[in-house]
Amino acid sequence: MLRHRIAALVTSLVLGGSALVLQSAPTASAADFVVSEAQFNQMFPSRNPFYSYSGLTAALAAYPGFANTGSDTVRKQEAAAFLANVSHETGGLVYVVEQDTANYPHYCDWSQSYGCPAGQAAYYGRGPLQLSWNFNYKAAGDALGIDLLDNPWQAENDASVAWKTGLWYWNTQSGPGSMTPHNAMVDGAGFGQTVRSINGSLECDGKNPAQVQSRVDAYQRFTQILGVSPGADLYC
């Protein structure tokens, strides 16, 4: 699954994905995050301690529009959508790094002028949306003001950095879709478009309905926990 999603990331970056900039929006903090720590723990009862609630809330300032745009319903739906996709990508917030180590050397694109300064096998999947490839570490690091190209291990050693990489993709990248996952939720396109932007080239349009259903099931569980309707257009 990770290998397939990374291909979408390549397409997004090479063909001109969304601008790698921090959003300008009202400030967000743990105090007004629409998911409480108790709800977060209910969503992820078997999570790896690395994926801490405090790490997530500390990362919110990087993208203050996330789960902080629109009505209370929209804010909760976006938080649920992000966490549902994260749950699917990490086995319920269990895996911090990609499990198939044989893939690790593949994520170095030597055609980039900066190469792979941390080593050819250093840019494997890490974090809640499994950031991979040297160019994605470079782009995410540049956007976040963190040197992830030279020190990608920050994304598996610092919970806040890991969460920020996931929020970077969610808020700025459209992948194989036509919009960022953030815009999909705040503009009313529906949860299905978040799936398309993350792994649509391999899952949507009937290509892998079981994977899509897994994401939808998680989203419906999480919206129930947050006491909000999941809305329409759940599938891609």
PDB file of C-alpha atoms in Angstrom:
ATOM      1  CA  MET A   1       0.000   0.000   0.000  1.00  0.00           C
ATOM      2  CA  LEU A   2       2.773   2.410   0.914  1.00  0.00           C
ATOM      3  CA  ARG A   3       4.597   1.871  -2.363  1.00  0.00           C
ATOM      4  CA  HIS A   4       1.415   2.621  -4.261  1.00  0.00           C
ATOM      5  CA  ARG A   5       0.695   5.802  -2.349  1.00  0.00           C
ATOM      6  CA  ILE A   6       4.236   7.052  -2.854  1.00  0.00           C
ATOM      7  CA  ALA A   7       3.774   6.870  -6.603  1.00  0.00           C
ATOM      8  CA  ALA A   8       0.943   9.340  -6.161  1.00  0.00           C
ATOM      9  CA  LEU A   9       3.231  11.615  -4.174  1.00  0.00           C
ATOM     10  CA  VAL A  10       5.755  11.560  -7.021  1.00  0.00           C
ATOM     11  CA  THR A  11       3.070  12.605  -9.474  1.00  0.00           C
ATOM     12  CA  SER A  12       1.897  15.413  -7.226  1.00  0.00           C
ATOM     13  CA  LEU A  13       5.340  16.890  -6.760  1.00  0.00           C
ATOM     14  CA  VAL A  14       6.617  16.457 -10.297  1.00  0.00           C
ATOM     15  CA  LEU A  15       3.471  17.711 -11.994  1.00  0.00           C
ATOM     16  CA  GLY A  16       2.976  20.646  -9.702  1.00  0.00           C
ATOM     17  CA  GLY A  17       1.182  19.808  -6.482  1.00  0.00           C
ATOM     18  CA  SER A  18      -0.151  22.383  -4.093  1.00  0.00           C
ATOM     19  CA  ALA A  19       2.135  25.142  -2.887  1.00  0.00           C
ATOM     20  CA  LEU A  20       4.308  24.144   0.026  1.00  0.00           C
ATOM     21  CA  VAL A  21       3.346  26.940   2.358  1.00  0.00           C
ATOM     22  CA  LEU A  22       1.925  27.162   5.831  1.00  0.00           C
ATOM     23  CA  GLN A  23      -1.690  28.173   5.851  1.00  0.00           C
ATOM     24  CA  SER A  24      -2.836  31.554   7.070  1.00  0.00           C
ATOM     25  CA  ALA A  25      -5.784  30.985   9.359  1.00  0.00           C
ATOM     26  CA  PRO A  26      -6.940  31.456  12.927  1.00  0.00           C
ATOM     27  CA  THR A  27      -4.571  29.980  15.462  1.00  0.00           C
ATOM     28  CA  ALA A  28      -5.288  26.507  16.835  1.00  0.00           C
ATOM     29  CA  SER A  29      -4.328  24.955  20.119  1.00  0.00           C
ATOM     30  CA  ALA A  30      -4.960  21.878  22.218  1.00  0.00           C
ATOM     31  CA  ALA A  31      -7.590  23.805  24.165  1.00  0.00           C
ATOM     32  CA  ASP A  32      -9.859  24.239  21.142  1.00  0.00           C
ATOM     33  CA  PHE A  33      -9.012  21.049  19.218  1.00  0.00           C
ATOM     34  CA  VAL A  34     -12.294  19.304  18.446  1.00  0.00           C
ATOM     35  CA  VAL A  35     -10.964  15.900  19.543  1.00  0.00           C
ATOM     36  CA  SER A  36     -10.401  15.501  23.271  1.00  0.00           C
ATOM     37  CA  GLU A  37      -7.655  13.306  24.663  1.00  0.00           C
ATOM     38  CA  ALA A  38     -10.280  10.860  25.921  1.00  0.00           C
ATOM     39  CA  GLN A  39     -11.830  10.636  22.447  1.00  0.00           C
ATOM     40  CA  PHE A  40      -8.406  10.217  20.868  1.00  0.00           C
ATOM     41  CA  ASN A  41      -7.663   7.314  23.219  1.00  0.00           C
ATOM     42  CA  GLN A  42     -11.064   5.801  22.403  1.00  0.00           C
ATOM     43  CA  MET A  43     -10.255   5.970  18.702  1.00  0.00           C
ATOM     44  CA  PHE A  44      -6.845   4.346  19.155  1.00  0.00           C
ATOM     45  CA  PRO A  45      -7.007   1.942  22.111  1.00  0.00           C
ATOM     46  CA  SER A  46      -3.911   0.012  20.993  1.00  0.00           C
ATOM     47  CA  ARG A  47      -1.836   2.903  19.686  1.00  0.00           C
ATOM     48  CA  ASN A  48       1.922   3.085  19.909  1.00  0.00           C
ATOM     49  CA  PRO A  49       2.824   5.484  22.760  1.00  0.00           C
ATOM     50  CA  PHE A  50       4.934   7.409  20.240  1.00  0.00           C
ATOM     51  CA  TYR A  51       1.761   8.776  18.683  1.00  0.00           C
ATOM     52  CA  SER A  52       0.887  10.921  21.654  1.00  0.00           C
ATOM     53  CA  TYR A  53      -2.058  13.260  21.885  1.00  0.00           C
ATOM     54  CA  SER A  54       0.301  15.982  23.079  1.00  0.00           C
ATOM     55  CA  GLY A  55       2.454  15.449  19.971  1.00  0.00           C
ATOM     56  CA  LEU A  56      -0.592  15.920  17.772  1.00  0.00           C
ATOM     57  CA  THR A  57      -1.818  19.032  19.535  1.00  0.00           C
ATOM     58  CA  ALA A  58       1.692  20.505  19.524  1.00  0.00           C
ATOM     59  CA  ALA A  59       1.751  20.085  15.742  1.00  0.00           C
ATOM     60  CA  LEU A  60      -1.516  21.957  15.173  1.00  0.00           C
ATOM     61  CA  ALA A  61       0.160  25.365  15.094  1.00  0.00           C
ATOM     62  CA  ALA A  62       1.941  24.405  11.861  1.00  0.00           C
ATOM     63  CA  TYR A  63      -1.406  24.335  10.019  1.00  0.00           C
ATOM     64  CA  PRO A  64      -3.869  26.361  12.083  1.00  0.00           C
ATOM     65  CA  GLY A  65      -6.677  25.965   9.546  1.00  0.00           C
ATOM     66  CA  PHE A  66      -6.760  22.202  10.134  1.00  0.00           C
ATOM     67  CA  ALA A  67      -9.933  21.128  11.985  1.00  0.00           C
ATOM     68  CA  ASN A  68     -10.405  24.820  12.721  1.00  0.00           C
ATOM     69  CA  THR A  69     -12.224  25.991   9.589  1.00  0.00           C
ATOM     70  CA  GLY A  70     -15.969  26.279   9.129  1.00  0.00           C
ATOM     71  CA  SER A  71     -18.758  25.097  11.392  1.00  0.00           C
ATOM     72  CA  ASP A  72     -18.333  22.828  14.389  1.00  0.00           C
ATOM     73  CA  THR A  73     -19.657  19.980  12.252  1.00  0.00           C
ATOM     74  CA  VAL A  74     -17.101  20.594   9.493  1.00  0.00           C
ATOM     75  CA  ARG A  75     -14.250  20.877  11.980  1.00  0.00           C
ATOM     76  CA  LYS A  76     -15.166  17.560  13.581  1.00  0.00           C
ATOM     77  CA  GLN A  77     -15.632  15.888  10.209  1.00  0.00           C
ATOM     78  CA  GLU A  78     -12.183  17.009   9.085  1.00  0.00           C
ATOM     79  CA  ALA A  79     -10.514  15.788  12.262  1.00  0.00           C
ATOM     80  CA  ALA A  80     -12.299  12.445  11.921  1.00  0.00           C
ATOM     81  CA  ALA A  81     -11.333  12.184   8.245  1.00  0.00           C
ATOM     82  CA  PHE A  82      -7.661  12.856   8.919  1.00  0.00           C
ATOM     83  CA  LEU A  83      -7.512  10.420  11.818  1.00  0.00           C
ATOM     84  CA  ALA A  84      -9.399   7.747   9.860  1.00  0.00           C
ATOM     85  CA  ASN A  85      -6.878   7.859   7.029  1.00  0.00           C
ATOM     86  CA  VAL A  86      -4.052   7.890   9.555  1.00  0.00           C
ATOM     87  CA  SER A  87      -5.546   4.855  11.271  1.00  0.00           C
ATOM     88  CA  HIS A  88      -5.669   2.981   7.982  1.00  0.00           C
ATOM     89  CA  GLU A  89      -2.097   3.902   7.051  1.00  0.00           C
ATOM     90  CA  THR A  90      -0.574   2.925  10.416  1.00  0.00           C
ATOM     91  CA  GLY A  91      -2.672  -0.044  11.511  1.00  0.00           C
ATOM     92  CA  GLY A  92      -4.449   1.988  14.177  1.00  0.00           C
ATOM     93  CA  LEU A  93      -1.474   4.216  15.048  1.00  0.00           C
ATOM     94  CA  VAL A  94       0.701   1.199  15.715  1.00  0.00           C
ATOM     95  CA  TYR A  95       3.426   1.512  13.071  1.00  0.00           C
ATOM     96  CA  VAL A  96       5.824   4.462  13.203  1.00  0.00           C
ATOM     97  CA  VAL A  97       8.002   3.299  10.303  1.00  0.00           C
ATOM     98  CA  GLU A  98       7.427   1.245   7.177  1.00  0.00           C
ATOM     99  CA  GLN A  99       7.562  -2.429   8.005  1.00  0.00           C
ATOM    100  CA  ASP A 100       8.958  -3.764   4.718  1.00  0.00           C
ATOM    101  CA  THR A 101      12.635  -2.913   5.111  1.00  0.00           C
ATOM    102  CA  ALA A 102      13.393  -4.283   1.648  1.00  0.00           C
ATOM    103  CA  ASN A 103      11.758  -1.140   0.249  1.00  0.00           C
ATOM    104  CA  TYR A 104      14.021   1.271   2.089  1.00  0.00           C
ATOM    105  CA  PRO A 105      16.732   1.719  -0.592  1.00  0.00           C
ATOM    106  CA  HIS A 106      14.091   2.429  -3.245  1.00  0.00           C
ATOM    107  CA  TYR A 107      13.057   5.825  -1.880  1.00  0.00           C
ATOM    108  CA  CYS A 108      16.095   7.769  -3.076  1.00  0.00           C
ATOM    109  CA  ASP A 109      15.640   9.739  -6.281  1.00  0.00           C
ATOM    110  CA  TRP A 110      19.177  10.569  -7.389  1.00  0.00           C
ATOM    111  CA  SER A 111      17.878  12.876 -10.130  1.00  0.00           C
ATOM    112  CA  GLN A 112      17.243  15.488  -7.457  1.00  0.00           C
ATOM    113  CA  SER A 113      20.088  18.027  -7.278  1.00  0.00           C
ATOM    114  CA  TYR A 114      20.440  17.559  -3.516  1.00  0.00           C
ATOM    115  CA  GLY A 115      20.575  13.767  -3.740  1.00  0.00           C
ATOM    116  CA  CYS A 116      20.192  11.696  -0.597  1.00  0.00           C
ATOM    117  CA  PRO A 117      22.569  13.186   1.988  1.00  0.00           C
ATOM    118  CA  ALA A 118      21.282  11.006   4.822  1.00  0.00           C
ATOM    119  CA  GLY A 119      21.983   7.821   2.839  1.00  0.00           C
ATOM    120  CA  GLN A 120      20.195   5.931   0.098  1.00  0.00           C
ATOM    121  CA  ALA A 121      18.088   3.871   2.510  1.00  0.00           C
ATOM    122  CA  ALA A 122      17.172   6.740   4.856  1.00  0.00           C
ATOM    123  CA  TYR A 123      13.927   7.981   3.306  1.00  0.00           C
ATOM    124  CA  TYR A 124      11.524   5.143   4.082  1.00  0.00           C
ATOM    125  CA  GLY A 125       7.965   5.675   5.297  1.00  0.00           C
ATOM    126  CA  ARG A 126       7.596   7.364   8.672  1.00  0.00           C
ATOM    127  CA  GLY A 127       4.817   8.925  10.679  1.00  0.00           C
ATOM    128  CA  PRO A 128       1.026   8.990  10.523  1.00  0.00           C
ATOM    129  CA  LEU A 129       0.847   9.225   6.723  1.00  0.00           C
ATOM    130  CA  GLN A 130       4.138   7.398   6.127  1.00  0.00           C
ATOM    131  CA  LEU A 131       6.168  10.187   4.515  1.00  0.00           C
ATOM    132  CA  SER A 132       8.609   8.652   2.013  1.00  0.00           C
ATOM    133  CA  TRP A 133      11.155   9.617  -0.681  1.00  0.00           C
ATOM    134  CA  ASN A 134      13.954  12.162  -0.417  1.00  0.00           C
ATOM    135  CA  PHE A 135      12.030  14.831  -2.338  1.00  0.00           C
ATOM    136  CA  ASN A 136       9.066  14.563   0.024  1.00  0.00           C
ATOM    137  CA  TYR A 137      11.327  14.907   3.049  1.00  0.00           C
ATOM    138  CA  LYS A 138      12.909  17.943   1.385  1.00  0.00           C
ATOM    139  CA  ALA A 139       9.563  19.528   0.535  1.00  0.00           C
ATOM    140  CA  ALA A 140       7.985  18.827   3.914  1.00  0.00           C
ATOM    141  CA  GLY A 141      11.067  20.020   5.752  1.00  0.00           C
ATOM    142  CA  ASP A 142      11.209  23.235   3.738  1.00  0.00           C
ATOM    143  CA  ALA A 143       7.536  23.923   4.441  1.00  0.00           C
ATOM    144  CA  LEU A 144       7.860  23.178   8.150  1.00  0.00           C
ATOM    145  CA  GLY A 145      11.229  24.805   8.753  1.00  0.00           C
ATOM    146  CA  ILE A 146      12.792  21.474   9.769  1.00  0.00           C
ATOM    147  CA  ASP A 147      15.838  19.875   8.127  1.00  0.00           C
ATOM    148  CA  LEU A 148      14.278  16.537   7.250  1.00  0.00           C
ATOM    149  CA  LEU A 149      16.506  15.947   4.227  1.00  0.00           C
ATOM    150  CA  ASP A 150      19.662  15.661   6.317  1.00  0.00           C
ATOM    151  CA  ASN A 151      17.935  14.232   9.374  1.00  0.00           C
ATOM    152  CA  PRO A 152      14.832  12.273   8.351  1.00  0.00           C
ATOM    153  CA  TRP A 153      14.985  10.316  11.616  1.00  0.00           C
ATOM    154  CA  GLN A 154      13.331  13.265  13.325  1.00  0.00           C
ATOM    155  CA  ALA A 155      10.069  11.982  11.882  1.00  0.00           C
ATOM    156  CA  GLU A 156      10.338   8.775  13.885  1.00  0.00           C
ATOM    157  CA  ASN A 157      11.944  10.180  17.038  1.00  0.00           C
ATOM    158  CA  ASP A 158       9.865  13.312  17.658  1.00  0.00           C
ATOM    159  CA  ALA A 159       6.091  12.858  17.848  1.00  0.00           C
ATOM    160  CA  SER A 160       5.382  16.490  17.011  1.00  0.00           C
ATOM    161  CA  VAL A 161       7.553  16.328  13.879  1.00  0.00           C
ATOM    162  CA  ALA A 162       5.873  13.091  12.819  1.00  0.00           C
ATOM    163  CA  TRP A 163       2.418  14.617  13.178  1.00  0.00           C
ATOM    164  CA  LYS A 164       3.539  17.732  11.316  1.00  0.00           C
ATOM    165  CA  THR A 165       4.590  15.651   8.303  1.00  0.00           C
ATOM    166  CA  GLY A 166       1.105  14.137   8.194  1.00  0.00           C
ATOM    167  CA  LEU A 167      -0.510  17.542   8.479  1.00  0.00           C
ATOM    168  CA  TRP A 168       1.801  18.864   5.748  1.00  0.00           C
ATOM    169  CA  TYR A 169       0.502  16.293   3.296  1.00  0.00           C
ATOM    170  CA  TRP A 170      -3.110  16.694   4.386  1.00  0.00           C
ATOM    171  CA  ASN A 171      -3.124  20.459   4.063  1.00  0.00           C
ATOM    172  CA  THR A 172      -0.898  21.067   1.030  1.00  0.00           C
ATOM    173  CA  GLN A 173      -0.783  18.018  -1.248  1.00  0.00           C
ATOM    174  CA  SER A 174      -3.420  16.724  -3.651  1.00  0.00           C
ATOM    175  CA  GLY A 175      -1.597  13.556  -4.735  1.00  0.00           C
ATOM    176  CA  PRO A 176      -3.607  11.757  -7.441  1.00  0.00           C
ATOM    177  CA  GLY A 177      -6.684  13.810  -6.540  1.00  0.00           C
ATOM    178  CA  SER A 178      -7.765  17.267  -7.628  1.00  0.00           C
ATOM    179  CA  MET A 179      -7.706  18.926  -4.203  1.00  0.00           C
ATOM    180  CA  THR A 180      -5.998  18.653  -0.851  1.00  0.00           C
ATOM    181  CA  PRO A 181      -7.715  16.465   1.751  1.00  0.00           C
ATOM    182  CA  HIS A 182      -8.206  19.608   3.858  1.00  0.00           C
ATOM    183  CA  ASN A 183     -10.050  21.346   1.038  1.00  0.00           C
ATOM    184  CA  ALA A 184     -12.081  18.234   0.340  1.00  0.00           C
ATOM    185  CA  MET A 185     -13.518  18.373   3.829  1.00  0.00           C
ATOM    186  CA  VAL A 186     -13.950  22.119   4.307  1.00  0.00           C
ATOM    187  CA  ASP A 187     -15.389  22.662   0.816  1.00  0.00           C
ATOM    188  CA  GLY A 188     -17.907  19.851   1.142  1.00  0.00           C
ATOM    189  CA  ALA A 189     -16.493  17.430  -1.436  1.00  0.00           C
ATOM    190  CA  GLY A 190     -16.723  14.591   1.077  1.00  0.00           C
ATOM    191  CA  PHE A 191     -14.533  11.958   2.690  1.00  0.00           C
ATOM    192  CA  GLY A 192     -14.166  10.016  -0.556  1.00  0.00           C
ATOM    193  CA  GLN A 193     -12.051  12.795  -2.021  1.00  0.00           C
ATOM    194  CA  THR A 194      -9.582  12.565   0.860  1.00  0.00           C
ATOM    195  CA  VAL A 195      -9.065   8.918  -0.041  1.00  0.00           C
ATOM    196  CA  ARG A 196      -8.535   9.872  -3.680  1.00  0.00           C
ATOM    197  CA  SER A 197      -5.899  12.437  -2.721  1.00  0.00           C
ATOM    198  CA  ILE A 198      -4.008   9.961  -0.543  1.00  0.00           C
ATOM    199  CA  ASN A 199      -4.145   6.720  -2.513  1.00  0.00           C
ATOM    200  CA  GLY A 200      -6.785   7.167  -5.175  1.00  0.00           C
ATOM    201  CA  SER A 201      -4.686   5.903  -8.052  1.00  0.00           C
ATOM    202  CA  LEU A 202      -4.671   2.453  -6.459  1.00  0.00           C
ATOM    203  CA  GLU A 203      -7.921   2.378  -4.496  1.00  0.00           C
ATOM    204  CA  CYS A 204     -10.589   4.543  -6.135  1.00  0.00           C
ATOM    205  CA  ASP A 205     -12.901   3.889  -9.096  1.00  0.00           C
ATOM    206  CA  GLY A 206     -13.364   0.269  -8.037  1.00  0.00           C
ATOM    207  CA  LYS A 207      -9.662  -0.603  -8.022  1.00  0.00           C
ATOM    208  CA  ASN A 208      -9.521  -1.722  -4.380  1.00  0.00           C
ATOM    209  CA  PRO A 209     -12.908  -1.340  -2.703  1.00  0.00           C
ATOM    210  CA  ALA A 210     -11.855  -3.253   0.413  1.00  0.00           C
ATOM    211  CA  GLN A 211      -9.175  -0.677   1.188  1.00  0.00           C
ATOM    212  CA  VAL A 212     -11.617   2.176   0.639  1.00  0.00           C
ATOM    213  CA  GLN A 213     -14.159   0.452   2.871  1.00  0.00           C
ATOM    214  CA  SER A 214     -11.559   0.142   5.618  1.00  0.00           C
ATOM    215  CA  ARG A 215     -11.026   3.903   5.521  1.00  0.00           C
ATOM    216  CA  VAL A 216     -14.763   4.623   5.428  1.00  0.00           C
ATOM    217  CA  ASP A 217     -15.413   2.295   8.363  1.00  0.00           C
ATOM    218  CA  ALA A 218     -12.822   4.122  10.443  1.00  0.00           C
ATOM    219  CA  TYR A 219     -14.262   7.492   9.462  1.00  0.00           C
ATOM    220  CA  GLN A 220     -17.768   6.438  10.449  1.00  0.00           C
ATOM    221  CA  ARG A 221     -16.526   5.141  13.799  1.00  0.00           C
ATOM    222  CA  PHE A 222     -14.661   8.351  14.507  1.00  0.00           C
ATOM    223  CA  THR A 223     -17.519  10.655  13.539  1.00  0.00           C
ATOM    224  CA  GLN A 224     -19.743   8.630  15.859  1.00  0.00           C
ATOM    225  CA  ILE A 225     -17.261   9.159  18.692  1.00  0.00           C
ATOM    226  CA  LEU A 226     -17.281  12.892  17.947  1.00  0.00           C
ATOM    227  CA  GLY A 227     -21.074  12.959  17.774  1.00  0.00           C
ATOM    228  CA  VAL A 228     -21.319  14.264  14.229  1.00  0.00           C
ATOM    229  CA  SER A 229     -22.767  13.035  10.933  1.00  0.00           C
ATOM    230  CA  PRO A 230     -20.211  11.686   8.462  1.00  0.00           C
ATOM    231  CA  GLY A 231     -21.857  13.639   5.645  1.00  0.00           C
ATOM    232  CA  ALA A 232     -22.280  12.544   2.033  1.00  0.00           C
ATOM    233  CA  ASP A 233     -19.910  11.262  -0.669  1.00  0.00           C
ATOM    234  CA  LEU A 234     -17.979   8.816   1.489  1.00  0.00           C
ATOM    235  CA  TYR A 235     -16.606   6.782  -1.408  1.00  0.00           C
ATOM    236  CA  CYS A 236     -14.317   7.570  -4.312  1.00  0.00           C
TER     237      CYS A 236
END
